[in-house]
Amino acid sequence: MMNAVTDTDPTKATATETVLSVDAMGGDSGPATVVAGLSLFLKKQPDAKIILHGPEDELSALLAAKGLTDNVTVHNATDVVKMTDKPSKVLRSGKNTSMWSAIEAVRAGQAQVCVSCGNTGGLMAMSMLRLRKAEGVNRPAIACLWPSHNPSGFNVLLDAGADIRADQDDLLAYALMGASYARNGMDIPRPRVGLLNVGVEEHKGRAELKVAHELIASAADAGDFEYVGFVEGGDIPSDRIDVIVTDGFTGNVALKTGEGTAKLISGLLRSNLKANPMAMLGALLARGALKALRKKVDPSGVNGGVFLGLNHTVIKSHGSADAAGVSAAISLAYRLARSGFSDKLAARVASAVSLAQDVRDETDVTS
């Protein structure tokens, strides 16, 4: 049996080579699913190189069975961050884990982007410790894709739960980061950005939202995005905007509510289509449309929340992702790596502090 390349011959990221660092452990289905997802991805992008982190013997056998030994380097890591581990524990005792190893490869310049299916809190804490926050970022954010009526099929929502707090400066940074992600990850030249509020009227909302409203509007030209103003919850899946900006508490509640509602509708639809022979016949006749609908709302097709505001890019895959979901997360990592996303994002965010100060100075002069 062939052996996978090991630490004695590390893969280096270069200007012409795309290298991704993947945590093989931490997902609900184990490393076999991650390797299966890698196989699907590498069939589409055979030029990519992967650094895979986890138990060397186990991973080498899985890679050899899939014929992936030429594209994948194994970095041996014997420990695993459990889904139940608290971030504080991960930071204290996580140095021998596959997650730490995956992040460290990006920090050392061996890879451009890190992908993990593991513990979200642990991944964020470890990423902040090892990769550090980008200049001008007070709080990193998690950006997720939300099904929408837009031509791309999705909108970007952030923050989806990295930090429950966000002041006006944080919301300005989120707007810049979200616009950069939409531009580089979704090919939207001039993204439309909206600030989530309880109404679209300018007098509504908390004080920090009103200040953020002014800051984001003033930053639109410099940030190369269109600011549409306040938006409501009903606008999240609409074609009115491309990026929805909010704090992590509100964003996470919205995300979980949306997921729960989608499951409810799917369950009710399934039950009603099996209610009687006529309904079953209708379902049979409409199976093409139903299949397209299921594909549209299937989370595995857009798997991957992006950690924004760090010095490097980290992608959090769903812990329950199947092979197709893992492949989607790695494909997103590949696309962002190829676009030079981290450097572009850093340049955008670095201007946030000066933009905010300029707006405050102008406000002081006119008030």
Coordinates of C-alpha atoms in Angstrom, one line a residue:
M1 CA 0.0 0.0 0.0
M2 CA 1.3 3.5 -0.9
N3 CA 2.0 5.9 2.0
A4 CA 0.8 9.5 1.9
V5 CA 3.4 12.3 2.0
T6 CA 4.2 13.2 5.6
D7 CA 5.7 16.1 7.6
T8 CA 9.2 15.3 6.4
D9 CA 8.2 16.8 3.0
P10 CA 5.8 19.7 3.9
T11 CA 3.7 21.4 1.1
K12 CA 4.4 25.1 0.8
A13 CA 1.9 27.7 -0.5
T14 CA 3.3 29.7 -3.4
A15 CA 2.0 32.4 -5.6
T16 CA 1.1 29.9 -8.3
E17 CA 0.1 27.0 -6.1
T18 CA -3.1 26.7 -4.1
V19 CA -2.7 24.8 -0.8
L20 CA -5.5 24.3 1.6
S21 CA -5.2 23.1 5.2
V22 CA -8.0 20.7 6.2
D23 CA -8.8 19.4 9.7
A24 CA -9.8 15.7 9.2
M25 CA -11.3 15.3 12.6
G26 CA -14.1 16.8 14.6
G27 CA -17.0 16.1 12.2
D28 CA -19.9 13.9 13.2
S29 CA -19.1 11.3 10.7
G30 CA -15.3 11.1 11.2
P31 CA -12.3 11.4 8.8
A32 CA -13.7 9.0 6.2
T33 CA -16.4 11.6 5.3
V34 CA -13.8 14.3 5.1
V35 CA -11.6 12.2 2.8
A36 CA -14.6 11.4 0.6
G37 CA -15.3 15.1 0.3
L38 CA -11.7 15.7 -0.6
S39 CA -12.0 13.1 -3.3
L40 CA -15.0 14.9 -4.8
F41 CA -13.3 18.2 -4.6
L42 CA -10.0 17.0 -6.2
K43 CA -11.9 15.5 -9.1
K44 CA -12.9 19.1 -10.0
Q45 CA -9.7 20.8 -9.0
P46 CA -6.8 18.3 -9.6
D47 CA -4.2 21.1 -9.4
A48 CA -5.0 21.9 -5.7
K49 CA -2.8 20.6 -2.9
I50 CA -4.2 19.6 0.5
I51 CA -2.5 19.4 3.9
L52 CA -4.7 17.0 6.0
H53 CA -4.4 16.9 9.7
G54 CA -5.1 14.0 12.0
P55 CA -3.8 10.5 12.9
E56 CA -1.3 9.6 10.2
D57 CA -1.9 5.9 10.0
E58 CA -5.6 6.2 9.7
L59 CA -5.5 9.0 7.2
S60 CA -2.9 7.4 5.1
A61 CA -5.0 4.3 4.7
L62 CA -8.1 6.3 3.7
L63 CA -6.2 8.4 1.2
A64 CA -4.6 5.4 -0.4
A65 CA -8.0 3.7 -0.8
K66 CA -9.2 6.9 -2.7
G67 CA -6.0 7.3 -4.7
L68 CA -5.3 10.7 -3.2
T69 CA -1.7 10.2 -2.1
D70 CA -0.2 12.5 -4.8
N71 CA -2.3 15.6 -3.8
V72 CA -2.4 15.3 -0.1
T73 CA 0.2 15.8 2.6
V74 CA -0.6 14.3 6.1
H75 CA 0.4 16.2 9.2
N76 CA 0.2 13.8 12.1
A77 CA -2.0 15.1 15.0
T78 CA -3.2 12.5 17.6
D79 CA -5.7 14.5 19.6
V80 CA -9.2 15.8 18.6
V81 CA -11.2 18.9 19.8
K82 CA -14.6 17.5 20.9
M83 CA -17.8 19.2 20.1
T84 CA -18.5 19.5 23.9
D85 CA -15.2 21.1 24.7
K86 CA -15.3 24.7 25.9
P87 CA -13.1 27.3 24.1
S88 CA -11.1 27.8 27.3
K89 CA -10.3 24.1 27.5
V90 CA -9.4 24.1 23.8
L91 CA -6.9 26.9 24.3
R92 CA -5.3 25.2 27.4
S93 CA -4.9 21.7 26.0
G94 CA -5.4 21.8 22.3
K95 CA -1.8 22.0 20.9
N96 CA -1.7 18.4 19.9
T97 CA -5.1 18.4 18.2
S98 CA -5.8 18.3 14.4
M99 CA -7.6 21.6 14.7
W100 CA -4.5 23.4 16.1
S101 CA -2.3 21.7 13.5
A102 CA -4.6 22.9 10.6
I103 CA -4.6 26.5 11.8
E104 CA -0.9 26.4 12.5
A105 CA -0.2 25.3 8.8
V106 CA -1.9 28.5 7.7
R107 CA -0.1 30.6 10.2
A108 CA 3.3 29.2 9.0
G109 CA 2.5 30.0 5.4
Q110 CA 2.2 26.4 4.3
A111 CA -1.4 26.9 3.2
Q112 CA -3.7 29.8 2.4
V113 CA -7.0 28.8 4.0
C114 CA -8.0 26.5 6.8
V115 CA -11.1 24.3 6.8
S116 CA -12.6 22.5 9.8
C117 CA -15.8 20.6 10.7
G118 CA -15.0 20.9 14.4
N119 CA -16.3 22.8 17.4
T120 CA -17.2 26.4 16.3
G121 CA -16.3 28.1 19.6
G122 CA -13.0 26.2 19.8
L123 CA -12.2 27.0 16.2
M124 CA -12.8 30.7 16.6
A125 CA -10.9 30.9 19.9
M126 CA -7.9 29.0 18.5
S127 CA -8.0 31.0 15.2
M128 CA -8.0 34.3 17.1
L129 CA -5.1 33.2 19.3
R130 CA -2.9 31.8 16.4
L131 CA -3.9 34.0 13.5
R132 CA -4.8 37.2 15.3
K133 CA -7.3 39.8 14.4
A134 CA -6.7 42.0 11.3
E135 CA -5.9 45.6 11.9
G136 CA -9.0 47.7 12.5
V137 CA -11.1 44.7 13.6
N138 CA -12.4 44.7 17.1
R139 CA -14.6 41.6 16.8
P140 CA -14.3 39.0 14.0
A141 CA -17.5 37.8 12.3
I142 CA -18.9 34.6 10.8
A143 CA -20.4 35.1 7.4
C144 CA -23.0 32.5 6.1
L145 CA -24.9 32.2 2.9
W146 CA -28.7 32.5 3.0
P147 CA -31.0 31.3 0.2
S148 CA -32.4 34.3 -1.6
H149 CA -34.2 35.4 -4.8
N150 CA -31.0 36.9 -6.2
P151 CA -29.5 35.5 -9.4
S152 CA -26.7 33.9 -7.3
G153 CA -29.3 32.2 -5.2
F154 CA -27.9 33.4 -1.9
N155 CA -27.2 36.5 0.2
V156 CA -24.4 37.0 2.8
L157 CA -25.4 37.4 6.4
L158 CA -22.9 38.4 9.1
D159 CA -22.3 38.2 12.0
A160 CA -23.9 34.7 12.4
G161 CA -22.7 34.2 15.9
A162 CA -19.0 34.9 16.4
D163 CA -19.8 37.5 19.0
I164 CA -23.2 38.5 20.5
R165 CA -22.1 42.2 20.8
A166 CA -21.4 44.7 18.1
D167 CA -21.1 48.5 18.3
Q168 CA -21.2 51.0 15.4
D169 CA -17.5 50.5 14.5
D170 CA -17.9 46.7 14.5
L171 CA -21.0 47.0 12.2
L172 CA -19.0 49.2 9.8
A173 CA -16.2 46.6 9.7
Y174 CA -18.8 43.9 9.1
A175 CA -20.2 45.9 6.1
L176 CA -16.7 46.2 4.6
M177 CA -15.9 42.5 5.2
G178 CA -19.2 41.3 3.9
A179 CA -18.9 43.4 0.7
S180 CA -15.4 42.0 0.1
Y181 CA -16.6 38.4 0.7
A182 CA -19.5 38.9 -1.8
R183 CA -17.2 40.4 -4.3
N184 CA -14.5 37.7 -4.1
G185 CA -16.6 34.7 -3.1
M186 CA -19.7 35.3 -5.2
D187 CA -18.4 37.5 -8.1
I188 CA -20.7 40.4 -7.3
P189 CA -18.7 43.5 -8.6
R190 CA -20.6 46.1 -6.4
P191 CA -22.5 44.4 -3.6
R192 CA -25.6 45.9 -2.1
V193 CA -25.3 46.2 1.7
G194 CA -28.2 46.6 4.2
L195 CA -28.2 47.1 7.9
L196 CA -30.7 44.9 9.8
N197 CA -33.1 46.8 11.9
V198 CA -36.7 46.7 13.3
G199 CA -37.8 48.9 10.5
V200 CA -36.5 50.8 7.4
E201 CA -37.3 54.2 8.8
E202 CA -34.2 56.2 9.9
H203 CA -35.6 57.1 13.3
K204 CA -36.0 53.5 14.3
G205 CA -33.5 51.3 16.1
R206 CA -30.9 51.5 18.8
A207 CA -28.5 54.5 19.0
E208 CA -25.5 52.4 17.8
L209 CA -27.5 51.3 14.7
K210 CA -28.3 54.9 13.8
V211 CA -24.6 55.8 14.1
A212 CA -23.6 52.7 12.1
H213 CA -26.1 53.7 9.5
E214 CA -24.2 57.0 8.9
L215 CA -20.8 55.3 9.0
I216 CA -21.7 52.6 6.5
A217 CA -23.3 55.2 4.1
S218 CA -20.2 57.3 4.2
A219 CA -17.9 54.3 3.6
A220 CA -19.8 53.0 0.6
D221 CA -17.8 54.7 -2.1
A222 CA -14.4 53.9 -0.6
G223 CA -15.5 50.4 0.1
D224 CA -16.9 49.9 -3.4
F225 CA -20.4 48.8 -2.4
E226 CA -23.9 50.2 -2.6
Y227 CA -25.6 50.9 0.7
V228 CA -29.4 50.5 0.6
G229 CA -29.9 51.6 4.2
F230 CA -31.9 49.8 6.9
V231 CA -33.5 46.5 6.0
E232 CA -36.0 44.2 8.0
G233 CA -36.0 40.5 8.7
G234 CA -38.3 39.9 5.6
D235 CA -35.6 41.3 3.4
I236 CA -33.0 38.7 4.4
P237 CA -34.0 36.3 1.5
S238 CA -34.9 39.1 -0.9
D239 CA -33.3 40.3 -4.1
R240 CA -33.1 43.8 -2.7
I241 CA -29.6 43.3 -1.1
D242 CA -26.6 41.0 -1.3
V243 CA -25.2 41.5 2.2
I244 CA -27.1 41.8 5.5
V245 CA -25.1 43.3 8.4
T246 CA -26.1 42.7 12.1
D247 CA -24.7 41.7 15.5
G248 CA -23.9 38.1 16.3
F249 CA -26.9 37.6 18.7
T250 CA -29.5 38.8 16.2
G251 CA -27.7 37.0 13.3
N252 CA -27.6 33.7 15.1
V253 CA -31.2 33.8 16.2
A254 CA -32.2 34.6 12.6
L255 CA -30.1 31.8 11.2
K256 CA -31.4 29.2 13.7
T257 CA -35.0 30.4 13.1
G258 CA -34.5 30.1 9.3
E259 CA -33.1 26.6 9.6
G260 CA -36.0 25.5 11.9
T261 CA -38.6 27.0 9.6
A262 CA -37.1 25.3 6.6
K263 CA -37.2 21.9 8.4
L264 CA -40.8 22.6 9.5
I265 CA -41.9 23.3 5.9
S266 CA -40.0 20.3 4.5
G267 CA -41.6 18.0 7.1
L268 CA -45.1 19.4 6.5
L269 CA -44.7 19.1 2.7
R270 CA -43.5 15.6 3.0
S271 CA -46.4 14.6 5.3
N272 CA -49.0 16.2 3.0
L273 CA -47.5 14.6 -0.1
K274 CA -48.0 11.2 1.5
A275 CA -51.5 12.0 2.9
N276 CA -53.5 10.2 0.2
P277 CA -53.1 8.5 -3.2
M278 CA -54.0 11.7 -5.1
A279 CA -51.3 13.7 -3.2
M280 CA -48.8 10.9 -3.9
L281 CA -49.6 11.0 -7.6
G282 CA -49.2 14.8 -7.6
A283 CA -45.8 14.4 -5.9
L284 CA -44.8 11.9 -8.5
L285 CA -45.8 14.3 -11.3
A286 CA -44.0 17.2 -9.7
R287 CA -40.8 15.2 -8.7
G288 CA -38.6 17.3 -11.0
A289 CA -39.7 20.6 -9.4
L290 CA -39.5 19.1 -5.9
K291 CA -36.0 17.9 -6.6
A292 CA -34.9 21.3 -7.8
L293 CA -36.5 22.9 -4.6
R294 CA -34.7 20.4 -2.4
K295 CA -31.4 21.2 -4.1
K296 CA -32.1 25.0 -3.7
V297 CA -32.5 24.8 0.1
D298 CA -30.0 21.9 0.7
P299 CA -27.4 23.3 3.1
S300 CA -24.7 20.9 1.9
G301 CA -24.5 22.8 -1.4
V302 CA -23.4 26.0 0.4
N303 CA -21.7 24.5 3.4
G304 CA -19.1 26.7 5.0
G305 CA -19.3 29.7 7.3
V306 CA -16.3 32.1 6.8
F307 CA -14.5 33.6 9.7
L308 CA -13.9 37.2 8.7
G309 CA -11.6 39.7 10.4
L310 CA -8.6 37.5 11.0
N311 CA -5.2 37.8 9.3
H312 CA -6.0 34.6 7.4
T313 CA -9.1 32.9 6.2
V314 CA -10.8 30.1 8.2
I315 CA -13.9 28.2 7.0
K316 CA -16.2 26.4 9.4
S317 CA -17.9 23.4 7.8
H318 CA -21.1 22.0 9.4
G319 CA -20.2 19.2 11.8
S320 CA -23.0 17.1 10.2
A321 CA -21.8 17.7 6.6
D322 CA -21.7 14.7 4.3
A323 CA -19.1 14.2 1.5
A324 CA -20.9 16.7 -0.8
G325 CA -21.0 19.3 2.1
V326 CA -17.3 18.9 2.8
S327 CA -16.5 19.2 -0.8
A328 CA -18.5 22.4 -1.0
A329 CA -16.6 23.9 2.0
I330 CA -13.3 23.0 0.5
S331 CA -14.4 24.4 -2.9
L332 CA -15.2 27.7 -1.2
A333 CA -11.8 27.7 0.5
Y334 CA -10.2 27.1 -2.9
R335 CA -12.0 30.0 -4.5
L336 CA -11.2 32.4 -1.8
A337 CA -7.5 31.3 -1.8
R338 CA -7.3 31.8 -5.6
S339 CA -8.7 35.3 -5.4
G340 CA -6.2 36.4 -2.8
F341 CA -9.2 37.1 -0.5
S342 CA -7.2 37.5 2.8
D343 CA -5.0 40.3 1.4
K344 CA -7.9 42.1 -0.2
L345 CA -10.1 41.9 2.9
A346 CA -7.2 43.2 5.1
A347 CA -6.9 46.2 2.8
R348 CA -10.6 47.0 3.0
V349 CA -10.9 46.6 6.7
A350 CA -7.7 48.6 7.5
S351 CA -9.5 51.6 6.2
A352 CA -12.5 51.1 8.5
V353 CA -11.0 53.0 11.5
S354 CA -10.0 56.0 9.4
L355 CA -13.3 56.1 7.7
A356 CA -15.2 56.0 11.0
Q357 CA -13.0 58.8 12.4
D358 CA -13.5 60.9 9.2
V359 CA -17.3 60.6 9.5
R360 CA -17.2 61.6 13.2
D361 CA -15.0 64.6 12.4
E362 CA -17.5 65.7 9.7
T363 CA -20.4 65.2 12.1
D364 CA -18.7 67.3 14.8
V365 CA -18.1 70.1 12.4
T366 CA -21.7 70.2 11.1
S367 CA -23.3 69.7 14.5

